[in-house]
PDB file of C-alpha atoms in Angstrom:
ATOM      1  CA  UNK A   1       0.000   0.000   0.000  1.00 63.00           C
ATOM      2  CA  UNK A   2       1.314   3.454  -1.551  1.00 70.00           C
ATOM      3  CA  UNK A   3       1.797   6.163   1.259  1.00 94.00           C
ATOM      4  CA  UNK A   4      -0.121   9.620   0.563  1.00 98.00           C
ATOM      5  CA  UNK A   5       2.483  12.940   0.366  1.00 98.00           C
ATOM      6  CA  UNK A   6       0.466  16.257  -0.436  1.00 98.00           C
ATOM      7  CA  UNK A   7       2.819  18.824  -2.193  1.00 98.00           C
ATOM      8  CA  UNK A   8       1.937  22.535  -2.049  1.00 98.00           C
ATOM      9  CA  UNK A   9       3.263  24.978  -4.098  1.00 98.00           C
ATOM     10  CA  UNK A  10       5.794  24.814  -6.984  1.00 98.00           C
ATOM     11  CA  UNK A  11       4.038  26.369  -9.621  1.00 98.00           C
ATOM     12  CA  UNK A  12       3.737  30.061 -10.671  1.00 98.00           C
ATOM     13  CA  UNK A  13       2.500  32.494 -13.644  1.00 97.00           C
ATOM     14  CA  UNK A  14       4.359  35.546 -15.946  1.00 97.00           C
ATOM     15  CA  UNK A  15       3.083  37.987 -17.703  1.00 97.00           C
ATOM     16  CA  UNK A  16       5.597  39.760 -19.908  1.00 98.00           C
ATOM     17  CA  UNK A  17       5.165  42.876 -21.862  1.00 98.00           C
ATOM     18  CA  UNK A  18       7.095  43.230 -25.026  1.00 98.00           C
ATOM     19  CA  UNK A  19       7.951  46.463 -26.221  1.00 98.00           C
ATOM     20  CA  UNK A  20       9.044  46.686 -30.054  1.00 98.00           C
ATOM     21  CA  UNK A  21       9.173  50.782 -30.999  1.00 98.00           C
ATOM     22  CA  UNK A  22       5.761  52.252 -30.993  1.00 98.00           C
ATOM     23  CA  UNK A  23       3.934  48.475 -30.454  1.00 98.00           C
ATOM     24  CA  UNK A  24       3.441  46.440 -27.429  1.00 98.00           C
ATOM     25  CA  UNK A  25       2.564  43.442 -26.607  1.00 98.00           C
ATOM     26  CA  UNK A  26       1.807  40.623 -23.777  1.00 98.00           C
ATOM     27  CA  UNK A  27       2.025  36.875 -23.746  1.00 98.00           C
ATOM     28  CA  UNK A  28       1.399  34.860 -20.129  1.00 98.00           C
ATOM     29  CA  UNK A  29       2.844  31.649 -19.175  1.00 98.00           C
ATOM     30  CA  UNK A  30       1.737  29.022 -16.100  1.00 98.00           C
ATOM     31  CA  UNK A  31       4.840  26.898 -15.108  1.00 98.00           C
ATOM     32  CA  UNK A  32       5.690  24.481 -12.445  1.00 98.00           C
ATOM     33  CA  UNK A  33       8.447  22.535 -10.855  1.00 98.00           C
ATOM     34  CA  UNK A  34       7.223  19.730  -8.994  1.00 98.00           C
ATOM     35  CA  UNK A  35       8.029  17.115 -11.993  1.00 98.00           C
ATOM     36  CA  UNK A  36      11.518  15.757 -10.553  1.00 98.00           C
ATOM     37  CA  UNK A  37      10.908  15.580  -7.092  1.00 98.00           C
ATOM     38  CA  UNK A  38       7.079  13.910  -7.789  1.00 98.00           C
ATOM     39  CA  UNK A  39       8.805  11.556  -9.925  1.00 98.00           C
ATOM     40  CA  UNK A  40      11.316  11.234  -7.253  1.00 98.00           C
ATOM     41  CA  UNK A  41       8.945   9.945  -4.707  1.00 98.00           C
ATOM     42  CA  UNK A  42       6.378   7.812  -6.991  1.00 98.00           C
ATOM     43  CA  UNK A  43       9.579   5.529  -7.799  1.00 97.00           C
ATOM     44  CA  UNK A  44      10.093   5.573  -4.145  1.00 96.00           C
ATOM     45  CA  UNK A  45       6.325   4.093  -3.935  1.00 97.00           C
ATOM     46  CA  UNK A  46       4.620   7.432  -3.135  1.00 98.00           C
ATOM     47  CA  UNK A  47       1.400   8.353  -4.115  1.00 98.00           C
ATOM     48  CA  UNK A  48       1.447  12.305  -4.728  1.00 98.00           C
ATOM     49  CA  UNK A  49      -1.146  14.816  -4.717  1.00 98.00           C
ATOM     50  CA  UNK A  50       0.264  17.646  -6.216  1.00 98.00           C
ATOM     51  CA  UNK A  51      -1.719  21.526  -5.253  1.00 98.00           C
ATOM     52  CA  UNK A  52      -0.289  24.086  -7.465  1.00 98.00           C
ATOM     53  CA  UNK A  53      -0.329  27.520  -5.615  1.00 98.00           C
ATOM     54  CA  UNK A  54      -3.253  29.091  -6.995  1.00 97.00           C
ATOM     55  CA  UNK A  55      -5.384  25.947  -6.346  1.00 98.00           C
ATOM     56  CA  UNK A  56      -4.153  26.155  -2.242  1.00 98.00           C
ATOM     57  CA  UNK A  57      -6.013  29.113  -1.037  1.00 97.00           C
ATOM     58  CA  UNK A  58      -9.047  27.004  -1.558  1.00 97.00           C
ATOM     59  CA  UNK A  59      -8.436  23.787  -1.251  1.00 98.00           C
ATOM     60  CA  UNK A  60      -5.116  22.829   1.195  1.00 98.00           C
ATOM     61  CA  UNK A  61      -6.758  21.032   4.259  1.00 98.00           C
ATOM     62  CA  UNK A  62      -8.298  23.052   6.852  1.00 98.00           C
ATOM     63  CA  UNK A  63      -8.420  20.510   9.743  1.00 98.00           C
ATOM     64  CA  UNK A  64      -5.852  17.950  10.888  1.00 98.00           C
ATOM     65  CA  UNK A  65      -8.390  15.084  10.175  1.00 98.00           C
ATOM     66  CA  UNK A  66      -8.015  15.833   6.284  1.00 98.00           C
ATOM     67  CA  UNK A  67      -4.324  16.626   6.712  1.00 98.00           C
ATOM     68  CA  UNK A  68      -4.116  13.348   8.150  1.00 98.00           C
ATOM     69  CA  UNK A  69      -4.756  11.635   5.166  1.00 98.00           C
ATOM     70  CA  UNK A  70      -1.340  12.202   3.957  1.00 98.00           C
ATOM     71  CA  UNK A  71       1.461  10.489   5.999  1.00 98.00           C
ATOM     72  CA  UNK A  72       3.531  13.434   5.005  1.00 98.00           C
ATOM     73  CA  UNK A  73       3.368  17.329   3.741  1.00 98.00           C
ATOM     74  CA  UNK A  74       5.546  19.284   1.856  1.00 99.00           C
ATOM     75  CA  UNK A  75       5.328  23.252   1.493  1.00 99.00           C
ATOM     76  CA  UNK A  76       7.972  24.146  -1.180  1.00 98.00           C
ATOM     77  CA  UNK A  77       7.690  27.409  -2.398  1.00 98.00           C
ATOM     78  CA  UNK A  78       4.512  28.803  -1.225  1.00 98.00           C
ATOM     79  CA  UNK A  79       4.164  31.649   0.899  1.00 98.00           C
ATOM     80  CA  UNK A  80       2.114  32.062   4.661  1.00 98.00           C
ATOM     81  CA  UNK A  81      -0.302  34.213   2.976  1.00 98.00           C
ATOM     82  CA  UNK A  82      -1.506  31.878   0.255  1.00 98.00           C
ATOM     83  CA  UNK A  83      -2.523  29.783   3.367  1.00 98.00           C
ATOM     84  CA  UNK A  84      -3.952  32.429   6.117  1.00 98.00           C
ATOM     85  CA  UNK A  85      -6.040  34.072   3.345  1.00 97.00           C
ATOM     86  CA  UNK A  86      -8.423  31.874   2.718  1.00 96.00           C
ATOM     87  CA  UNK A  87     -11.197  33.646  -0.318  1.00 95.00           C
ATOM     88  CA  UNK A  88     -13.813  33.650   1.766  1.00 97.00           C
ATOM     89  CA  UNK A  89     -12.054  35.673   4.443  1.00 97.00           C
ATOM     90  CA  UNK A  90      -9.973  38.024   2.000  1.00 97.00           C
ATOM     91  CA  UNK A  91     -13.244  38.847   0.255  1.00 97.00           C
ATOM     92  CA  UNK A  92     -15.570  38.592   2.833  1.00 98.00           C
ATOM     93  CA  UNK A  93     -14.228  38.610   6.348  1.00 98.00           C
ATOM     94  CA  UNK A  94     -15.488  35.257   7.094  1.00 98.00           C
ATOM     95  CA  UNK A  95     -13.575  33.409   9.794  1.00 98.00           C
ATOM     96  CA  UNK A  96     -11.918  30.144   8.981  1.00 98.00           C
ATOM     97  CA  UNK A  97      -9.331  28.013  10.444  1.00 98.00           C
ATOM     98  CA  UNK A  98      -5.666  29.311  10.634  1.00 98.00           C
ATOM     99  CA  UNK A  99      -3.860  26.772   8.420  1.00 98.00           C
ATOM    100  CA  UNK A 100      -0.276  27.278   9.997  1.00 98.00           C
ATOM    101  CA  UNK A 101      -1.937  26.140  13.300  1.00 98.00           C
ATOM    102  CA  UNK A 102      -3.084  23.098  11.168  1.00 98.00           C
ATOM    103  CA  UNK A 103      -0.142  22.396  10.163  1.00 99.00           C
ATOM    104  CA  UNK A 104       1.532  22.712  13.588  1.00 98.00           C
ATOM    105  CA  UNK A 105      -1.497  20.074  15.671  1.00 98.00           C
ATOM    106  CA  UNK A 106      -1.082  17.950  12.295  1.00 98.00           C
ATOM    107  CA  UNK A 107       3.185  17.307  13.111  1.00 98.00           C
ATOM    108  CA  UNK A 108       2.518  17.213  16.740  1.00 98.00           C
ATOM    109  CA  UNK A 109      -0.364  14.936  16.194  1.00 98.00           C
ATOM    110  CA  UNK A 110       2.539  12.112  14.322  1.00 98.00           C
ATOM    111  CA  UNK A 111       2.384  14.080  10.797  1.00 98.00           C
ATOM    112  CA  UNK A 112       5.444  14.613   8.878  1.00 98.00           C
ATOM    113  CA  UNK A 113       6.595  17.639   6.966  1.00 99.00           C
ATOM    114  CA  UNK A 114       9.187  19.040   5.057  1.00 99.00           C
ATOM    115  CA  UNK A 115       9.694  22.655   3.949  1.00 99.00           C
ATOM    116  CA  UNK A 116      11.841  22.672   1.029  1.00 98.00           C
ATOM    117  CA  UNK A 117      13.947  26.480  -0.026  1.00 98.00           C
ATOM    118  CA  UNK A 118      12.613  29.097  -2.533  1.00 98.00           C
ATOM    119  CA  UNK A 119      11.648  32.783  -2.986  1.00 98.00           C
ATOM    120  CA  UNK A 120       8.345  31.849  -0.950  1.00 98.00           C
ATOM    121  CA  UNK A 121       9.295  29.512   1.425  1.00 98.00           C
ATOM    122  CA  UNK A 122      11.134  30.351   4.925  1.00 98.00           C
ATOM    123  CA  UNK A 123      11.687  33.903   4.777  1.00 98.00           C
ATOM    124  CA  UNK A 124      11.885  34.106   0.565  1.00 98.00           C
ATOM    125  CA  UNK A 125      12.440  37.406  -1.636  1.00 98.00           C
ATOM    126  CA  UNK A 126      11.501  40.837   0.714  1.00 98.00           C
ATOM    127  CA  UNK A 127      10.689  38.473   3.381  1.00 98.00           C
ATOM    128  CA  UNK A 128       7.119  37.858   1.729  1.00 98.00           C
ATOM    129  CA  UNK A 129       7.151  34.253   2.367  1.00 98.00           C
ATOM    130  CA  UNK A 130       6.845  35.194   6.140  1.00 98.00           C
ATOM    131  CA  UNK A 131       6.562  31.888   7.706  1.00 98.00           C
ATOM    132  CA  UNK A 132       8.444  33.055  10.810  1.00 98.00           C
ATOM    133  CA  UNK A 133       5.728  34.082  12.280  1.00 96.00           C
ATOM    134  CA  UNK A 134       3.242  31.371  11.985  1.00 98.00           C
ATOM    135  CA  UNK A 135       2.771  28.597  14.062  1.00 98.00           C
ATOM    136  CA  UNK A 136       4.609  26.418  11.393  1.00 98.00           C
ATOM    137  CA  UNK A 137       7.909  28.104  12.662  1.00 98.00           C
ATOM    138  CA  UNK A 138       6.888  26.456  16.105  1.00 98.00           C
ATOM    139  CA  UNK A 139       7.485  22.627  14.423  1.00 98.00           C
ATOM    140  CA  UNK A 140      10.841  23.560  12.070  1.00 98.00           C
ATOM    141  CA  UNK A 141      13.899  22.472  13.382  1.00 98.00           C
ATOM    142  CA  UNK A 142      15.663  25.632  11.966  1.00 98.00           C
ATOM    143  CA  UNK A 143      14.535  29.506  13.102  1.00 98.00           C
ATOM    144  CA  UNK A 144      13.223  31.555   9.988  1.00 98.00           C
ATOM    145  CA  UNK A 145      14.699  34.845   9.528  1.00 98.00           C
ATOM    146  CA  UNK A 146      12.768  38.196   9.537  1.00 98.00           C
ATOM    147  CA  UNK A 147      14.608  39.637   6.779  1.00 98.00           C
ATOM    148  CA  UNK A 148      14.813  38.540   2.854  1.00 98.00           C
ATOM    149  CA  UNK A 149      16.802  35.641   3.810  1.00 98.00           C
ATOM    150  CA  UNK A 150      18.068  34.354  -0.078  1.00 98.00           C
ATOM    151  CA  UNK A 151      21.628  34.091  -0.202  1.00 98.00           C
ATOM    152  CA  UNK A 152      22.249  33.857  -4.051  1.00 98.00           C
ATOM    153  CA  UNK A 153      25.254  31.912  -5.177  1.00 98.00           C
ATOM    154  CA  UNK A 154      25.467  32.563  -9.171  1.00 98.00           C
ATOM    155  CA  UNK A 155      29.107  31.094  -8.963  1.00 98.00           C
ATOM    156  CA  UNK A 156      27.851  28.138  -7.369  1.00 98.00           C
ATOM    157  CA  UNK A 157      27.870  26.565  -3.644  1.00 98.00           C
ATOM    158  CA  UNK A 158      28.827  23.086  -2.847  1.00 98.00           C
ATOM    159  CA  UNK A 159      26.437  21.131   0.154  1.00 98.00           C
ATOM    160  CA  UNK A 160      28.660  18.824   2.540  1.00 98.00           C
ATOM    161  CA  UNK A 161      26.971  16.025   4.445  1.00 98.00           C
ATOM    162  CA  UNK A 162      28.304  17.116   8.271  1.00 98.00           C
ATOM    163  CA  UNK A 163      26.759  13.708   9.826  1.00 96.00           C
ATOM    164  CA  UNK A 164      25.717  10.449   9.607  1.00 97.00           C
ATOM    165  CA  UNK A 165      22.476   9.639   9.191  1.00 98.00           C
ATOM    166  CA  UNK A 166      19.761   7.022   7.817  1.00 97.00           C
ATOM    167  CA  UNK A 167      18.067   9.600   6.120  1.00 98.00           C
ATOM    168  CA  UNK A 168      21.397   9.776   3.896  1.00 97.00           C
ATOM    169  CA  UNK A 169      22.037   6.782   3.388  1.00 97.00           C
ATOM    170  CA  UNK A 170      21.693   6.500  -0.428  1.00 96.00           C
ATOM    171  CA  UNK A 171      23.196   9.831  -0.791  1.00 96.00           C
ATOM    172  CA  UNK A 172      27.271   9.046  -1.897  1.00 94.00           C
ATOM    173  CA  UNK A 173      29.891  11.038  -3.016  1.00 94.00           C
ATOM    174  CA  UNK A 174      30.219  14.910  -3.335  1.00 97.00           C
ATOM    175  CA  UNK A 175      27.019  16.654  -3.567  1.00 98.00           C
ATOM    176  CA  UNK A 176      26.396  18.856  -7.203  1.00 98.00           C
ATOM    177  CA  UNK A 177      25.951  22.669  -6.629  1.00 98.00           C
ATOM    178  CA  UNK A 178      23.184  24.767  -5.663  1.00 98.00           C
ATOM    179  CA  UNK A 179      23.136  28.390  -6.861  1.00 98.00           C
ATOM    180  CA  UNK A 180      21.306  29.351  -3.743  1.00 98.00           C
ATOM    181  CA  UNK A 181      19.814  28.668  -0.503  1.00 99.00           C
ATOM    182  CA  UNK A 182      17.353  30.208   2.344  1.00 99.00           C
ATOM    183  CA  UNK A 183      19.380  31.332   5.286  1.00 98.00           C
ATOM    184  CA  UNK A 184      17.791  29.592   8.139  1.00 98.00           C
ATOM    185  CA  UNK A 185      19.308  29.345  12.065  1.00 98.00           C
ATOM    186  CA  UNK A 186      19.206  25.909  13.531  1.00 98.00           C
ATOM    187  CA  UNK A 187      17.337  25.526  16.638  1.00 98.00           C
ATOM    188  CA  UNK A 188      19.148  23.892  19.605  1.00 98.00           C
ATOM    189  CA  UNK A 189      17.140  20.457  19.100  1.00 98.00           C
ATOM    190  CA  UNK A 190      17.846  20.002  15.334  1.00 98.00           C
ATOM    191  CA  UNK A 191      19.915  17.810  14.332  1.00 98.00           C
ATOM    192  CA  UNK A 192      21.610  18.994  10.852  1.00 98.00           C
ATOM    193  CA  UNK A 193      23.017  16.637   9.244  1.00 98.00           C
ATOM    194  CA  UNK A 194      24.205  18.807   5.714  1.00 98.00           C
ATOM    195  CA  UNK A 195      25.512  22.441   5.752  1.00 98.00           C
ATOM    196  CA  UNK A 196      26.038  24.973   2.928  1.00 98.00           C
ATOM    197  CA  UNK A 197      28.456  27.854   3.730  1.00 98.00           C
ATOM    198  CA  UNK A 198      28.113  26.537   6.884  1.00 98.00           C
ATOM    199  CA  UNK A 199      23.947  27.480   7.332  1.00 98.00           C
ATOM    200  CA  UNK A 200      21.686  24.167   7.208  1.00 99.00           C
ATOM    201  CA  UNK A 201      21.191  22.762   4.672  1.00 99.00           C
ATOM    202  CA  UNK A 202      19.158  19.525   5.685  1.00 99.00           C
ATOM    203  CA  UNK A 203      18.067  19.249   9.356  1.00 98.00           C
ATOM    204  CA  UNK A 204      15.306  17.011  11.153  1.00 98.00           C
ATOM    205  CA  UNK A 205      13.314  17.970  14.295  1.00 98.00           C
ATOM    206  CA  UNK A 206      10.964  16.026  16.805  1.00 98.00           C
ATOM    207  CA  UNK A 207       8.138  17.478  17.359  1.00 98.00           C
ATOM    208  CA  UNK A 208       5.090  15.990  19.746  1.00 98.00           C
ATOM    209  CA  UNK A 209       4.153  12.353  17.966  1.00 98.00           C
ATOM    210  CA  UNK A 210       5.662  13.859  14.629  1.00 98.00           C
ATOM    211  CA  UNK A 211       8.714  14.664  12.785  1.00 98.00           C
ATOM    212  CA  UNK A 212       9.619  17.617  10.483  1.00 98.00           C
ATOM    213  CA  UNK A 213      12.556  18.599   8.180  1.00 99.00           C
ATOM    214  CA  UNK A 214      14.096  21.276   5.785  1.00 99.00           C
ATOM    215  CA  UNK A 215      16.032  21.315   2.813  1.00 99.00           C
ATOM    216  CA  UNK A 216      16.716  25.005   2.604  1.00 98.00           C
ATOM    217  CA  UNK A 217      17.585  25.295  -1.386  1.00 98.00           C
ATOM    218  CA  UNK A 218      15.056  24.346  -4.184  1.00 98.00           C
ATOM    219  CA  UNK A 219      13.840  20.830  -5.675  1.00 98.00           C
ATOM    220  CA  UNK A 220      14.097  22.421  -8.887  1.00 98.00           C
ATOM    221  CA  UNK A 221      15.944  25.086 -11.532  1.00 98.00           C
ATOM    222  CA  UNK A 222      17.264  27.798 -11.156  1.00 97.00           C
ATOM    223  CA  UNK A 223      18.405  27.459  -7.168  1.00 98.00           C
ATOM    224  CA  UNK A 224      18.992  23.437  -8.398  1.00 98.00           C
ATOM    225  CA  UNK A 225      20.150  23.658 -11.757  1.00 98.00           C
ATOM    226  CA  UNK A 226      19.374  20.673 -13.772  1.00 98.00           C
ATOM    227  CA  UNK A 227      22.905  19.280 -12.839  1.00 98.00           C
ATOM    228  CA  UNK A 228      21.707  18.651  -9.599  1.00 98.00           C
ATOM    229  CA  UNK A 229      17.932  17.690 -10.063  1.00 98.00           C
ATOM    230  CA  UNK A 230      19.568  14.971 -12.707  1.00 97.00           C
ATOM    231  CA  UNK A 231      22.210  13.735 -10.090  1.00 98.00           C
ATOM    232  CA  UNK A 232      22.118   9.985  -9.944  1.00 97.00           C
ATOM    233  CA  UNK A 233      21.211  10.540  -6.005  1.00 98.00           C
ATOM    234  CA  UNK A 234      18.543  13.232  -6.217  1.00 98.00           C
ATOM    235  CA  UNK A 235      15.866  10.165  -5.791  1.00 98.00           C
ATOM    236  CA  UNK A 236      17.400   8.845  -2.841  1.00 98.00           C
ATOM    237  CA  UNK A 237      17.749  12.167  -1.110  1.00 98.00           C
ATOM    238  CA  UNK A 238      14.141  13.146  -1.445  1.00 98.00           C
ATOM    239  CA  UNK A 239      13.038   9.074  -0.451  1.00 98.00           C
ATOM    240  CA  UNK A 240      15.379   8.680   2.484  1.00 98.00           C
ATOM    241  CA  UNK A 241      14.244  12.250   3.890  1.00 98.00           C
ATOM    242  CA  UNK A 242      10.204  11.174   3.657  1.00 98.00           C
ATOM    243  CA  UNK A 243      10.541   7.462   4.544  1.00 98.00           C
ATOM    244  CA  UNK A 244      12.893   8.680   7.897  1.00 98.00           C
ATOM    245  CA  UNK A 245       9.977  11.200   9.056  1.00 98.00           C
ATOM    246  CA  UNK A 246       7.042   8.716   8.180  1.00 97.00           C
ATOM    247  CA  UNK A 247       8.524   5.346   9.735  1.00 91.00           C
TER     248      UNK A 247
END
């Protein structure tokens, strides 16, 4: 029997404006990145329910019974807002549930999660991905800064596995480069097991009945270029992280 993961996020929309002399003109675009690390965890025997960004404000869980029907959450480049502003309350001041509480009872409850790096997740670009201050930060092992915490690395950064772990198992030889990360602090009960110019880069935490971890850069281009989402241990990275939290 498949476990469940529900992915939120990865996905996004641009609208560019081309200017030729006197004439303009627009074209729009919907993209998304979920494709390597989904296929990443269905050969690991995951069954993945994939909720592009602009499909969460509506529909991400609002109680920890239907969170529970997923052994294991990831939030990869979403922001808080996409979660605490539900429609009806945005449009209509209608009280609903505050999802980052959710999320918090769910991992204290025995759920797993995992928030993976990008310009929406942790603190993200201007600090709009504002997690820090949601009850999420209360079940990371790492403390999420206040301030646009991207450190880009266009020349390249190298991850280093600091500690042994099960987690890692699969994961040999020296790690591809990242071109950037979210700056995160670890909290005195995480235990990081991979750095990158020496922030975390991978770290677990214990929280209540459940288990939680980070991987502070992106599952996908451009912070993972395709050198790294093609790396013969990408799979086993993203299947040793979920099957250590679920077990």
């Amino acid at each position: 029997m498949s476990k469940k993961v529900l992915l939120a996020g990865e996905s996004w929309m641009s609208y560019t404006t081309h200017v030729k002399g006197f004439d303009s003109f627009y074209t729009s675009v919907y993209e998304t990145g979920e494709k390597w690390l989904v296929a990443a965890l269905e050969k690991g025997g995951y069954e993945v329910t994939f909720l592009p960004n602009h499909l969460a404000p509506e529909q991400f869980p609002f109680t920890v019974e239907e969170l529970k029907a997923y052994d294991c959450v990831i939030l990869s480049d979403i922001g808080a807002n996409t979660l605490l502003l539900p429609v009806p309350t945005f449009t209509k001041s209608v009280k609903m549930p505050n999802r980052a509480k959710v999320i918090r009872d769910y991992v204290l409850d025995g759920g797993a999660l995992i928030m993976v790096g990008g310009y929406l997740t942790f603190s993200g670009v201007d600090a709009k991905g504002k997690w820090h201050d949601t009850a999420v930060q209360e079940v990371l092992p790492v403390e999420v800064l206040t301030v646009d915490d991207r450190m880009e690395h266009c020349e390249g950064v190298r991850p280093v596995t600091v500690k042994t772990h099960e987690a890692l198992a699969g994961v040999t030889g020296e790690w591809p480069e990242v071109l950037g990360y979210n700056k995160t602090i670890a909290k005195p009960e995480a235990d990081v097991v991979a750095t990158v110019e020496g922030d975390p880069f991978i770290a677990f935490g214990t929280y209540g009945k459940g288990k939680s971890a980070v991987f502070t850069t992106d599952c996908a281009p451009h912070w993972a270029p395709p050198e790294f989402c093609e790396w013969e241990c990408y799979d086993n990275i993203w299947n040793g992280i979920v099957d250590w939290l679920v077990k």
